[in-house]
């Protein structure tokens, strides 16, 4: 379909006119789309942040292997090299008993550590294994437990699994709510456009007998829907953008003791995806709503 | 106005056939047909009146010609388009050859005179600079050049119909179809509008079909007259020759009143 520049602007102008000729309905549609896309933005930010935290937590998830007494440093080092060959393993750290005691006493005992003259963890050399893929943790633990020199394998699975579970639940719930809201939005846009078409019946008929193509008759209504969708996306985007840093700052303040888990994504990272997704959603909803109506009401 | 066809001085009957209806019938429902077995040929450059009592099928016939309605039976050919078989995507192209005028003007009430006429050009995607020239020419033709900025709601009925005619003209149609174009106008204004339509016919060679109830106008204008009754074409009289025309007016006294209004219908 070739189109002159002047025709394009004329059509665009007609679409904008339609919105203003039909203020009440247009406003209602924009409000619903804004509401649904605001919720979308909200859930998106939350889910995105939880994923981000899960990812961070996973980085810290480690399997710790302790060895039978009498296992030599040589043997431990051999196992370390063997483990590093495995694809799911990201890093293996050798923690000597002295290292372990130093860290433990620093973290939990502080000044009281001076009371110990000997290392109570003597002989507790261990390997900390960090994984690329947390889901492979069980498999790895099984493998380790069968090894000869291994006395004990400690795993720390809880944080990652819980977070993933919460995230999934939230995703399903928000998906459901958003789907309903999007359907309502499409319905409302469709109604708005239908009202416009009905009130312009005469104009449409005139266009038809002058020889307007279907495309020319329909385009302003599609544009009307798309502009409504676009505005309906920009409003909640502005809103979310304005409040994101404030809310994140507030939560971090309130729950400062959880600061090692509550690591939020920087706004720029969230909005890099949120902006195009929301605009595409808004315009898409508008396009769909108007196209459906035109099919039904505008027999050119 | 830059018409790219030869101007034909006055009614011509020898031109090509531009409208041809063969045994055309249209039924809206199971009742009597609105148009019944109509046969009609209109030649290029002709001026044709269609008259008949209310409900006789005049509008229906016009709608069939402009492909707003598809006949139940019979074949319709307009400007080489077989309207029984025309593809949906070809309809806009076909309609661009027609200009249509209605009794109720059907202007866009939220726009001014200029925009109403330009609308027809925008729809067929004429480039911007050309639109200005063509609209000015069309408004000149209908005598409204100086009122181009007026809102159409602030015009008299006759002026509104002139705008509608300018809109029908601006795309330089081959055929002008007018359904009761003077039905809402007083006798004097009606006569002016009819004179304008005649001038379009003679100056541009546009083929014209006018549906009208107004016997006095039909009688004064000496054109081909088709009369319909209960869906059938019951009369199809060609325009009278010079002698017949003079004779007719010598006998006729009924229009002395109109004559004394000062109209010079020989011009
Ligand atoms: N859309 C329609 N549905 C059903 N019947 C219709 C429809 N349009 C017209 N008719 C009927 O068809 C017949 C012819 O109508 P038409 O409008 O062609 O008459 P007309 O000669 O133009 O009358 P008028 O001089 O009053 O305008 C009438 O009996 C009318 O009631
Ligand atoms: Mg009629």
Coordinates of C-alpha atoms and ligand atoms in Angstrom, one line a residue:
Chain A
X1 CA 0.0 0.0 0.0
X2 CA 1.6 3.2 -1.1
X3 CA 0.5 6.3 0.6
X4 CA 1.3 9.9 0.1
X5 CA 2.9 11.9 2.9
X6 CA -0.1 14.3 2.8
X7 CA -2.5 11.4 3.0
X8 CA -0.6 9.9 5.9
X9 CA -0.8 13.2 7.9
X10 CA -4.5 13.6 6.9
X11 CA -5.3 10.1 8.1
X12 CA -3.3 10.7 11.3
X13 CA -5.1 14.0 11.9
X14 CA -8.5 12.3 11.4
X15 CA -7.5 9.6 13.9
X16 CA -6.6 12.3 16.5
X17 CA -9.9 14.2 15.7
X18 CA -11.8 11.0 16.4
X19 CA -10.3 10.8 19.8
X20 CA -11.4 14.3 20.7
X21 CA -14.8 14.0 19.1
X22 CA -15.4 11.1 21.4
X23 CA -13.8 12.4 24.6
X24 CA -15.7 10.3 27.2
X25 CA -15.1 7.0 25.7
X26 CA -11.6 7.8 24.7
X27 CA -10.8 8.8 28.3
X28 CA -12.4 5.6 29.7
X29 CA -10.3 3.5 27.3
X30 CA -7.1 5.3 28.1
X31 CA -7.8 4.9 31.9
X32 CA -8.4 1.2 31.6
X33 CA -5.4 0.6 29.5
X34 CA -3.3 2.8 31.9
X35 CA -4.6 0.8 34.8
X36 CA -3.8 -2.6 33.3
X37 CA -0.4 -1.5 32.0
X38 CA 0.4 0.1 35.3
X39 CA -0.3 -3.2 37.0
X40 CA 1.7 -4.9 34.3
X41 CA 4.6 -2.5 35.0
X42 CA 4.3 -3.1 38.7
X43 CA 4.3 -6.9 38.5
X44 CA 7.0 -6.8 35.9
X45 CA 9.3 -4.7 38.1
X46 CA 8.6 -7.0 41.1
X47 CA 9.1 -10.2 39.2
X48 CA 12.2 -8.8 37.5
X49 CA 13.6 -7.8 40.8
X50 CA 12.9 -11.2 42.4
X51 CA 14.5 -13.0 39.5
X52 CA 17.5 -10.7 39.9
X53 CA 17.6 -11.5 43.6
X54 CA 17.2 -15.2 43.0
X55 CA 20.1 -15.0 40.5
X56 CA 22.2 -13.2 43.1
X57 CA 21.3 -15.7 45.7
X58 CA 22.2 -18.5 43.4
X59 CA 25.6 -17.0 42.9
X60 CA 26.1 -17.5 46.7
X61 CA 24.7 -21.0 46.8
X62 CA 27.5 -23.5 47.5
X63 CA 27.9 -27.1 48.3
X64 CA 30.5 -27.7 51.0
X65 CA 32.4 -31.0 51.2
X66 CA 34.1 -32.2 54.4
X67 CA 36.6 -35.1 54.4
X68 CA 37.4 -38.0 56.6
X69 CA 40.2 -37.6 59.0
X70 CA 43.5 -38.4 57.4
X71 CA 42.6 -37.2 53.9
X72 CA 45.6 -35.6 52.6
X73 CA 45.7 -32.1 51.1
X74 CA 47.0 -33.8 47.9
X75 CA 43.8 -35.9 47.6
X76 CA 41.6 -32.9 48.3
X77 CA 43.4 -31.0 45.6
X78 CA 42.9 -33.8 43.1
X79 CA 39.2 -33.9 43.8
X80 CA 39.1 -30.1 43.3
X81 CA 40.7 -30.4 39.9
X82 CA 38.3 -33.2 39.0
X83 CA 35.3 -31.2 40.1
X84 CA 36.4 -28.1 38.1
X85 CA 36.1 -30.3 35.0
X86 CA 32.4 -30.8 35.5
X87 CA 30.2 -28.5 33.4
X88 CA 27.7 -27.5 36.1
X89 CA 30.5 -26.4 38.4
X90 CA 31.5 -22.8 38.2
X91 CA 34.2 -22.6 40.8
X92 CA 35.7 -24.7 43.6
X93 CA 37.4 -23.0 46.5
X94 CA 39.7 -24.8 48.9
X95 CA 39.1 -23.7 52.4
X96 CA 41.7 -24.9 54.9
X97 CA 40.8 -25.4 58.5
X98 CA 42.7 -22.3 59.5
X99 CA 40.8 -20.2 56.9
X100 CA 37.5 -21.6 58.0
X101 CA 38.2 -20.9 61.7
X102 CA 39.4 -17.4 60.9
X103 CA 36.2 -16.6 59.0
X104 CA 33.9 -18.2 61.5
X105 CA 35.5 -16.5 64.5
X106 CA 35.5 -13.2 62.7
X107 CA 31.8 -13.5 61.8
X108 CA 30.4 -15.0 65.0
X109 CA 32.7 -14.6 67.8
X110 CA 34.4 -11.3 67.2
X111 CA 36.5 -10.3 70.2
X112 CA 35.7 -13.5 72.1
X113 CA 37.7 -15.5 69.6
X114 CA 40.8 -14.7 71.6
X115 CA 39.6 -17.2 74.2
X116 CA 40.5 -20.1 71.9
X117 CA 44.1 -21.0 71.7
X118 CA 43.8 -23.9 69.3
X119 CA 41.8 -24.2 66.2
X120 CA 38.7 -26.2 67.1
X121 CA 38.1 -27.0 63.5
X122 CA 41.5 -28.7 63.0
X123 CA 41.3 -31.3 60.3
X124 CA 38.2 -29.7 58.8
X125 CA 39.6 -28.7 55.5
X126 CA 36.8 -28.5 53.0
X127 CA 35.9 -27.6 49.4
X128 CA 33.2 -25.0 48.6
X129 CA 31.7 -25.7 45.2
X130 CA 29.8 -22.9 43.4
X131 CA 27.5 -24.0 40.6
X132 CA 26.5 -22.5 37.2
X133 CA 23.2 -24.3 37.4
X134 CA 21.5 -24.7 40.7
X135 CA 19.1 -27.3 39.5
X136 CA 22.1 -29.7 39.1
X137 CA 22.9 -29.4 42.8
X138 CA 21.1 -32.6 43.9
X139 CA 22.9 -34.7 41.3
X140 CA 26.3 -33.3 42.4
X141 CA 25.6 -34.0 46.0
X142 CA 24.7 -37.6 45.2
X143 CA 28.0 -38.0 43.3
X144 CA 30.0 -36.4 46.1
X145 CA 28.4 -38.5 48.9
X146 CA 29.5 -41.8 47.1
X147 CA 33.1 -40.7 47.1
X148 CA 35.5 -42.6 49.5
X149 CA 37.0 -39.8 51.5
X150 CA 33.9 -37.7 51.9
X151 CA 32.6 -37.4 55.4
X152 CA 29.8 -35.0 54.9
X153 CA 28.2 -32.8 52.2
X154 CA 26.3 -29.7 53.2
X155 CA 24.0 -28.0 50.8
X156 CA 22.1 -24.7 51.1
X157 CA 19.1 -25.0 48.9
X158 CA 16.4 -23.2 50.7
X159 CA 16.8 -19.6 49.7
X160 CA 17.0 -20.2 45.9
X161 CA 14.1 -22.6 45.8
X162 CA 11.8 -20.5 47.9
X163 CA 12.5 -17.4 45.9
X164 CA 11.9 -19.3 42.7
X165 CA 8.6 -20.6 44.0
X166 CA 7.4 -17.2 45.1
X167 CA 8.4 -15.8 41.8
X168 CA 6.5 -18.4 39.8
X169 CA 3.3 -17.9 41.9
X170 CA 3.6 -14.2 41.4
X171 CA 4.1 -14.6 37.7
X172 CA 1.0 -16.8 37.3
X173 CA -1.2 -14.5 39.5
X174 CA -0.1 -11.3 37.7
X175 CA -0.4 -13.0 34.3
X176 CA -4.0 -13.9 35.1
X177 CA -4.9 -10.4 36.4
X178 CA -3.2 -8.7 33.5
X179 CA -4.8 -11.0 31.0
X180 CA -8.3 -10.0 32.3
X181 CA -7.4 -6.3 32.3
X182 CA -6.1 -6.5 28.8
X183 CA -9.3 -8.2 27.6
X184 CA -11.3 -5.4 29.3
X185 CA -9.1 -2.9 27.6
X186 CA -9.6 -4.4 24.2
X187 CA -13.3 -4.5 24.8
X188 CA -13.4 -0.8 25.8
X189 CA -11.3 0.4 22.9
X190 CA -13.5 -1.7 20.6
X191 CA -16.5 0.1 22.1
X192 CA -14.9 3.5 21.7
X193 CA -14.1 2.9 18.1
X194 CA -17.6 1.5 17.5
X195 CA -19.2 4.6 18.9
X196 CA -17.0 6.7 16.6
X197 CA -18.0 4.6 13.6
X198 CA -21.7 4.9 14.5
X199 CA -21.5 8.7 14.9
X200 CA -19.6 9.0 11.6
X201 CA -21.9 6.7 9.6
X202 CA -22.8 9.6 7.3
X203 CA -19.2 10.6 6.7
X204 CA -18.2 7.0 6.1
X205 CA -21.0 6.7 3.5
X206 CA -19.9 9.9 1.8
X207 CA -16.4 8.6 1.7
X208 CA -17.6 5.3 0.2
X209 CA -19.5 6.9 -2.7
X210 CA -16.8 9.3 -3.5
X211 CA -14.5 6.2 -4.0
X212 CA -12.4 5.9 -0.8
X213 CA -10.6 2.6 -0.5
X214 CA -11.3 0.3 2.4
X215 CA -7.9 1.2 3.7
X216 CA -8.6 4.9 3.6
X217 CA -11.9 4.6 5.4
X218 CA -10.5 2.3 8.1
X219 CA -7.1 3.8 8.8
X220 CA -8.3 6.7 11.0
X221 CA -10.1 4.3 13.3
X222 CA -7.1 2.0 13.6
X223 CA -4.9 5.0 14.3
X224 CA -7.4 6.2 16.9
X225 CA -7.1 2.9 18.7
X226 CA -3.4 2.8 18.4
X227 CA -3.0 6.4 19.8
X228 CA -5.3 5.5 22.7
X229 CA -3.1 2.5 23.4
X230 CA 0.0 4.5 23.2
X231 CA -1.2 7.2 25.6
X232 CA -2.5 4.4 27.8
X233 CA 1.0 3.0 27.9
X234 CA 2.9 6.3 28.4
X235 CA 0.9 7.4 31.4
X236 CA 1.7 4.3 33.6
X237 CA 5.3 4.3 32.3
X238 CA 5.8 7.8 33.5
X239 CA 4.1 6.8 36.8
X240 CA 6.2 3.7 37.3
X241 CA 9.4 5.5 36.4
X242 CA 8.7 8.3 38.8
X243 CA 8.0 6.0 41.7
X244 CA 10.4 3.2 41.1
X245 CA 13.5 4.7 42.8
X246 CA 11.4 6.1 45.6
X247 CA 9.7 2.8 46.5
X248 CA 13.0 0.8 46.2
X249 CA 14.7 3.3 48.4
X250 CA 11.9 3.1 51.0
X251 CA 11.9 -0.7 51.1
X252 CA 15.7 -0.8 51.4
X253 CA 15.4 1.6 54.4
X254 CA 12.6 -0.2 56.1
X255 CA 14.2 -3.7 55.8
X256 CA 17.9 -2.7 56.1
X257 CA 18.8 -5.9 58.0
X258 CA 17.9 -7.8 54.8
X259 CA 20.2 -5.7 52.7
X260 CA 22.3 -8.6 51.6
X261 CA 19.2 -10.3 50.0
X262 CA 17.3 -7.2 48.9
X263 CA 19.5 -6.1 46.1
X264 CA 17.3 -4.2 43.7
X265 CA 17.8 -3.7 40.1
X266 CA 18.8 -0.3 38.9
X267 CA 15.9 1.6 37.3
X268 CA 17.7 1.8 34.0
X269 CA 17.9 -2.0 33.7
X270 CA 14.2 -2.5 34.5
X271 CA 13.0 0.2 32.1
X272 CA 15.3 -0.9 29.3
X273 CA 12.8 -3.7 28.8
X274 CA 9.7 -2.3 30.4
X275 CA 9.5 0.8 28.0
X276 CA 9.4 -1.1 24.7
X277 CA 7.2 -3.9 26.2
X278 CA 4.6 -1.6 27.6
X279 CA 4.5 0.6 24.5
X280 CA 4.2 -2.5 22.3
X281 CA 1.4 -3.8 24.5
X282 CA -0.5 -0.6 24.6
X283 CA -0.3 0.0 20.8
X284 CA -1.0 -3.7 20.3
X285 CA -4.2 -3.6 22.4
X286 CA -5.3 -0.5 20.6
X287 CA -4.7 -2.0 17.2
X288 CA -6.5 -5.2 18.1
X289 CA -9.4 -3.4 19.7
X290 CA -10.0 -1.2 16.7
X291 CA -9.4 -3.9 14.1
X292 CA -11.9 -6.2 15.7
X293 CA -14.5 -3.5 15.7
X294 CA -13.9 -2.4 12.2
X295 CA -14.3 -6.0 11.0
X296 CA -17.6 -6.1 12.7
X297 CA -19.0 -2.6 12.1
X298 CA -17.4 -1.1 9.1
X299 CA -18.5 -3.0 6.0
X300 CA -16.9 -0.9 3.4
Chain B
X1 CA -11.3 23.9 -15.2
X2 CA -8.9 21.6 -16.9
X3 CA -11.2 19.0 -18.3
X4 CA -9.3 16.5 -20.4
X5 CA -12.2 15.6 -22.6
X6 CA -13.6 17.5 -25.5
X7 CA -16.3 19.8 -24.5
X8 CA -19.6 18.9 -26.1
X9 CA -21.9 21.8 -26.8
X10 CA -25.3 20.8 -25.7
X11 CA -27.0 17.4 -25.4
X12 CA -25.6 14.7 -27.6
X13 CA -27.1 11.3 -28.2
X14 CA -24.6 9.8 -30.5
X15 CA -21.8 9.3 -27.9
X16 CA -20.7 6.0 -26.5
X17 CA -23.1 4.1 -24.2
X18 CA -21.9 4.9 -20.7
X19 CA -24.8 3.3 -18.7
X20 CA -26.6 0.2 -19.8
X21 CA -29.3 -1.6 -17.8
X22 CA -30.8 -4.8 -19.2
X23 CA -33.9 -6.3 -17.7
X24 CA -32.9 -5.0 -14.3
X25 CA -35.1 -5.8 -11.3
X26 CA -34.5 -5.2 -7.6
X27 CA -36.5 -6.6 -4.8
X28 CA -35.9 -5.5 -1.2
X29 CA -38.3 -8.1 0.1
X30 CA -40.9 -10.6 -1.0
X31 CA -43.2 -7.7 -1.9
X32 CA -43.5 -6.0 -5.2
X33 CA -40.1 -5.2 -6.7
X34 CA -38.8 -1.6 -6.3
X35 CA -37.4 -1.8 -9.8
X36 CA -38.9 -4.2 -12.3
X37 CA -37.5 -5.2 -15.7
X38 CA -35.8 -1.9 -16.4
X39 CA -34.0 -1.3 -19.7
X40 CA -32.0 1.8 -20.1
X41 CA -29.2 3.1 -22.2
X42 CA -27.5 6.5 -21.5
X43 CA -24.9 7.9 -23.9
X44 CA -21.9 10.0 -23.1
X45 CA -22.7 13.6 -22.5
X46 CA -26.5 13.1 -22.2
X47 CA -28.7 14.9 -19.7
X48 CA -31.5 12.7 -18.5
X49 CA -34.4 13.4 -16.1
X50 CA -36.0 10.5 -14.1
X51 CA -39.4 11.4 -12.8
X52 CA -42.3 9.5 -11.2
X53 CA -44.5 9.3 -8.2
X54 CA -43.0 8.6 -4.8
X55 CA -42.0 5.0 -4.2
X56 CA -41.8 4.3 -8.0
X57 CA -38.1 3.2 -7.7
X58 CA -36.2 6.2 -8.9
X59 CA -33.7 6.3 -6.0
X60 CA -33.3 2.5 -6.2
X61 CA -32.4 2.8 -9.9
X62 CA -29.8 5.4 -9.1
X63 CA -28.4 3.3 -6.3
X64 CA -28.0 0.4 -8.8
X65 CA -26.1 2.6 -11.2
X66 CA -23.7 3.7 -8.5
X67 CA -23.4 0.2 -7.2
X68 CA -24.7 1.0 -3.8
X69 CA -27.2 -1.8 -4.5
X70 CA -26.8 -4.9 -6.5
X71 CA -29.9 -5.8 -8.7
X72 CA -31.7 -9.0 -8.0
X73 CA -31.9 -9.7 -11.7
X74 CA -30.5 -8.3 -15.0
X75 CA -27.2 -6.9 -16.0
X76 CA -25.7 -3.4 -15.3
X77 CA -22.8 -1.9 -17.2
X78 CA -21.5 1.5 -16.3
X79 CA -18.4 3.0 -18.0
X80 CA -17.3 -0.4 -19.1
X81 CA -17.6 -1.9 -15.6
X82 CA -19.8 -4.9 -15.3
X83 CA -21.4 -4.2 -12.0
X84 CA -22.7 -7.7 -11.6
X85 CA -19.2 -9.0 -11.4
X86 CA -17.1 -6.1 -10.2
X87 CA -14.5 -7.1 -7.6
X88 CA -14.8 -5.5 -4.2
X89 CA -11.4 -3.9 -4.5
X90 CA -12.3 -2.3 -7.8
X91 CA -15.4 -0.5 -6.5
X92 CA -13.5 2.6 -5.3
X93 CA -11.9 3.0 -8.7
X94 CA -15.2 2.7 -10.3
X95 CA -16.9 5.2 -8.0
X96 CA -14.2 7.8 -8.7
X97 CA -15.8 8.2 -12.1
X98 CA -19.1 9.3 -10.6
X99 CA -20.2 12.5 -8.8
X100 CA -23.2 12.1 -6.6
X101 CA -25.6 14.8 -5.2
X102 CA -28.5 14.2 -2.8
X103 CA -31.6 16.1 -1.7
X104 CA -30.2 16.5 1.8
X105 CA -26.8 17.8 0.7
X106 CA -24.9 15.4 3.0
X107 CA -22.1 17.8 3.8
X108 CA -19.7 17.4 6.7
X109 CA -21.2 19.8 9.2
X110 CA -18.0 20.2 11.3
X111 CA -16.0 21.6 8.4
X112 CA -16.0 24.6 6.2
X113 CA -16.8 25.0 2.6
X114 CA -13.3 24.5 1.4
X115 CA -12.7 21.4 3.5
X116 CA -16.0 19.8 2.3
X117 CA -14.9 20.0 -1.3
X118 CA -11.2 19.2 -0.6
X119 CA -12.5 16.1 1.3
X120 CA -13.4 14.4 -2.0
X121 CA -9.9 15.1 -3.3
X122 CA -8.2 13.8 -0.1
X123 CA -10.1 10.6 -0.3
X124 CA -8.7 9.9 -3.8
X125 CA -5.2 11.0 -2.6
X126 CA -4.6 14.0 -4.8
X127 CA -1.4 15.7 -3.9
X128 CA -1.8 18.8 -1.7
X129 CA -0.9 21.5 -4.2
X130 CA -3.3 20.2 -6.7
X131 CA -6.1 20.0 -4.2
X132 CA -6.0 23.8 -3.7
X133 CA -6.2 24.5 -7.4
X134 CA -9.0 22.0 -8.1
X135 CA -11.1 23.1 -5.1
X136 CA -10.8 26.7 -6.1
X137 CA -11.9 25.9 -9.7
X138 CA -14.8 23.8 -8.5
X139 CA -16.0 26.6 -6.1
X140 CA -15.6 29.1 -8.9
X141 CA -17.9 26.9 -11.1
X142 CA -20.7 26.8 -8.5
X143 CA -20.2 30.5 -7.6
X144 CA -19.0 30.1 -4.0
X145 CA -15.4 31.1 -4.4
X146 CA -15.7 34.0 -2.0
X147 CA -17.3 31.9 0.8
X148 CA -14.8 29.1 0.9
X149 CA -14.0 29.7 4.6
X150 CA -17.6 29.6 5.8
X151 CA -18.9 26.8 8.0
X152 CA -21.4 25.0 5.9
X153 CA -24.0 25.3 8.6
X154 CA -24.0 29.0 8.0
X155 CA -25.0 28.7 4.4
X156 CA -28.5 28.8 2.8
X157 CA -29.9 25.6 1.4
X158 CA -29.1 26.6 -2.1
X159 CA -25.5 27.4 -1.1
X160 CA -25.2 24.1 0.7
X161 CA -26.3 22.3 -2.4
X162 CA -23.7 24.2 -4.4
X163 CA -21.0 23.0 -2.1
X164 CA -22.3 19.5 -2.5
X165 CA -22.2 19.9 -6.3
X166 CA -18.7 21.3 -6.1
X167 CA -17.7 18.3 -4.1
X168 CA -19.2 16.0 -6.7
X169 CA -17.4 17.9 -9.5
X170 CA -14.0 18.4 -8.0
X171 CA -12.9 14.9 -8.9
X172 CA -13.9 15.5 -12.6
X173 CA -16.4 12.7 -12.9
X174 CA -17.7 11.3 -16.1
X175 CA -21.2 10.9 -14.8
X176 CA -23.1 13.1 -12.4
X177 CA -26.0 11.4 -10.5
X178 CA -28.3 13.7 -8.6
X179 CA -31.2 12.4 -6.5
X180 CA -33.8 15.2 -6.0
X181 CA -31.1 17.8 -5.8
X182 CA -33.7 20.6 -5.6
X183 CA -36.1 18.8 -3.4
X184 CA -35.4 20.9 -0.3
X185 CA -35.1 24.2 -2.1
X186 CA -37.6 26.9 -3.0
X187 CA -38.6 27.2 -6.7
X188 CA -36.2 30.0 -7.5
X189 CA -33.2 28.4 -5.9
X190 CA -34.2 25.1 -7.4
X191 CA -34.1 26.6 -10.9
X192 CA -30.6 28.2 -10.2
X193 CA -29.2 24.8 -9.1
X194 CA -30.7 23.0 -12.1
X195 CA -29.2 25.7 -14.4
X196 CA -25.8 25.0 -12.7
X197 CA -26.2 21.3 -13.4
X198 CA -27.0 21.9 -17.0
X199 CA -24.0 24.1 -17.3
X200 CA -21.8 21.3 -16.0
X201 CA -23.4 19.1 -18.6
X202 CA -22.7 21.4 -21.5
X203 CA -19.4 22.9 -20.4
X204 CA -17.7 19.7 -19.3
X205 CA -19.6 17.1 -21.3
X206 CA -20.4 15.3 -18.1
X207 CA -23.2 12.8 -18.5
X208 CA -26.0 13.8 -16.1
X209 CA -28.9 11.9 -14.5
X210 CA -31.2 13.9 -12.4
X211 CA -34.1 12.4 -10.4
X212 CA -36.8 15.0 -9.7
X213 CA -40.4 15.4 -8.8
X214 CA -40.5 18.9 -10.1
X215 CA -42.6 18.8 -13.3
X216 CA -42.2 22.5 -13.9
X217 CA -38.4 22.2 -14.1
X218 CA -38.6 19.1 -16.3
X219 CA -41.0 20.8 -18.7
X220 CA -38.9 23.9 -18.9
X221 CA -35.6 22.2 -19.7
X222 CA -36.2 20.1 -22.8
X223 CA -34.2 17.1 -21.9
X224 CA -34.7 13.4 -22.2
X225 CA -37.3 12.3 -19.6
X226 CA -37.7 8.9 -18.1
X227 CA -40.8 8.2 -16.1
X228 CA -41.1 5.4 -13.6
X229 CA -44.2 3.9 -12.0
X230 CA -44.3 1.0 -9.6
X231 CA -40.8 0.1 -10.5
X232 CA -41.2 0.1 -14.2
X233 CA -40.0 2.5 -16.8
X234 CA -43.2 3.6 -18.4
X235 CA -42.0 6.5 -20.5
X236 CA -38.6 7.4 -22.1
X237 CA -39.0 10.6 -24.2
X238 CA -36.0 12.1 -26.0
X239 CA -35.4 15.8 -25.8
X240 CA -37.6 17.7 -28.2
X241 CA -36.3 19.1 -31.4
X242 CA -36.2 22.9 -31.8
X243 CA -39.6 23.0 -33.6
X244 CA -41.3 20.7 -31.1
X245 CA -39.8 22.8 -28.3
X246 CA -41.1 26.1 -29.8
X247 CA -44.5 24.6 -30.5
X248 CA -44.7 23.3 -27.0
X249 CA -44.1 26.7 -25.5
X250 CA -46.5 28.5 -27.9
X251 CA -49.3 26.2 -26.7
X252 CA -48.3 26.2 -23.1
X253 CA -49.5 29.0 -20.9
X254 CA -49.0 27.3 -17.5
X255 CA -45.5 28.7 -17.1
X256 CA -46.3 32.3 -17.7
X257 CA -45.8 33.0 -14.0
X258 CA -42.4 31.5 -14.0
X259 CA -41.4 33.4 -17.2
X260 CA -42.4 36.6 -15.6
X261 CA -40.0 36.0 -12.8
X262 CA -37.4 37.0 -15.3
X263 CA -35.8 33.7 -16.1
X264 CA -34.1 33.4 -19.4
X265 CA -34.2 29.7 -19.9
X266 CA -33.0 29.9 -23.5
X267 CA -29.6 30.7 -22.2
Ligands
LIG1 N1 -33.9 -0.2 2.0 C1 -35.2 -0.6 1.6 N2 -35.7 -1.7 2.1 C2 -37.0 -2.1 1.8 N3 -37.7 -1.4 0.9 C3 -37.2 -0.3 0.3 C4 -35.9 0.2 0.7 N4 -35.7 1.3 -0.1 C5 -36.8 1.5 -0.8 N5 -37.7 0.6 -0.6 C6 -39.0 0.5 -1.2 O1 -38.8 0.4 -2.6 C7 -39.7 1.1 -3.4 C8 -38.9 2.2 -4.2 O2 -38.2 3.1 -3.4 P1 -37.4 4.3 -4.0 O3 -36.7 4.9 -2.8 O4 -36.6 3.8 -5.1 O5 -38.5 5.2 -4.5 P2 -38.4 6.7 -5.1 O6 -39.0 6.7 -6.5 O7 -37.0 7.2 -5.0 O8 -39.3 7.5 -4.1 P3 -39.3 9.0 -3.6 O9 -39.7 9.8 -4.8 O10 -40.2 9.1 -2.5 O11 -37.9 9.2 -3.2 C9 -40.6 1.8 -2.3 O12 -41.7 1.0 -2.2 C10 -39.8 1.7 -1.0 O13 -40.7 1.5 0.0
LIG2 MG1 -36.1 8.7 -3.8

